[in-house]
């Protein structure tokens, strides 16, 4: 019934996780419904990632509960696991649909459908450009994937739509965006006080739509980690961009 081996049951008895039921006159243990339910609960709890010590604590808390309560909690465990599986399968369907529609998934996958669309649109818009892809563009894509993950954890973000429009609205907008990434590459070995820092920051802010949510992370440790991924002058551009975006926010 519980889907475990007799060896596992004996192990649980040996370590005191489950009490050993009384033996019948013929020497066999007499297991009842409660034993099967508790064993099934142990299995579900371990499948959810709990250690045997953690399972022991849970069972101790359940000691005073009647069978109906234990069954209800086991059902709740199963319902939560079913919901987790449902969300995972829905996400996998989205990814498979993206792969079929675009022919492949972006290197940063899995990302949200909105960000995957942005990457695909930008790739199509820049396909005619003969210049090598700027290194800062690849780094920015990874940063967008990180921000996308953070937004997914706290709730859907509303910044990808305006960003996609700014970068792919027309060939000229795409060319300017690509050129800005190339300018960032040129700053890889420059000093943070290079005059091109201010010029590049202002050009980037000018490309971004005014309705783009400012929403810059306020966690200084997070921002420090982001800046550390860029050269000093490039990081100076990002710092200046954030400042300029805050200044222009109504």
Coordinates of N, CA and C in Angstrom, one line a residue, residues 6 20 23 32 47 74 122 131 145 157 175 179 233:
X6 N 9.9 -4.0 2.6 CA 9.9 -4.4 4.0 C 11.2 -4.1 4.7
X20 N 7.1 -0.2 16.3 CA 6.9 -1.5 15.8 C 5.6 -2.0 16.4
X23 N 3.2 -8.1 17.8 CA 3.2 -9.3 17.0 C 2.0 -10.2 17.4
X32 N -2.0 -2.2 10.8 CA -3.3 -1.7 10.6 C -3.3 -0.5 9.6
X47 N 10.0 12.4 0.1 CA 10.0 12.8 -1.3 C 10.0 14.3 -1.5
X74 N -2.0 14.5 4.9 CA -1.4 13.8 3.8 C -2.0 14.2 2.5
X122 N 15.3 40.8 -31.0 CA 16.6 41.5 -31.1 C 17.5 40.8 -32.0
X131 N 28.8 43.6 -38.2 CA 29.8 43.7 -37.1 C 29.6 42.6 -36.1
X145 N 18.5 38.3 -17.9 CA 18.0 37.0 -17.4 C 17.9 36.9 -15.9
X157 N 7.0 41.3 -14.0 CA 7.5 42.7 -14.2 C 6.8 43.3 -15.4
X175 N 19.9 49.6 -34.6 CA 21.2 50.0 -34.9 C 21.9 50.8 -33.8
X179 N 25.0 49.9 -31.6 CA 26.2 50.8 -31.5 C 26.5 51.1 -30.1
X233 N 35.1 51.5 -16.2 CA 34.5 52.5 -17.0 C 33.0 52.1 -17.4

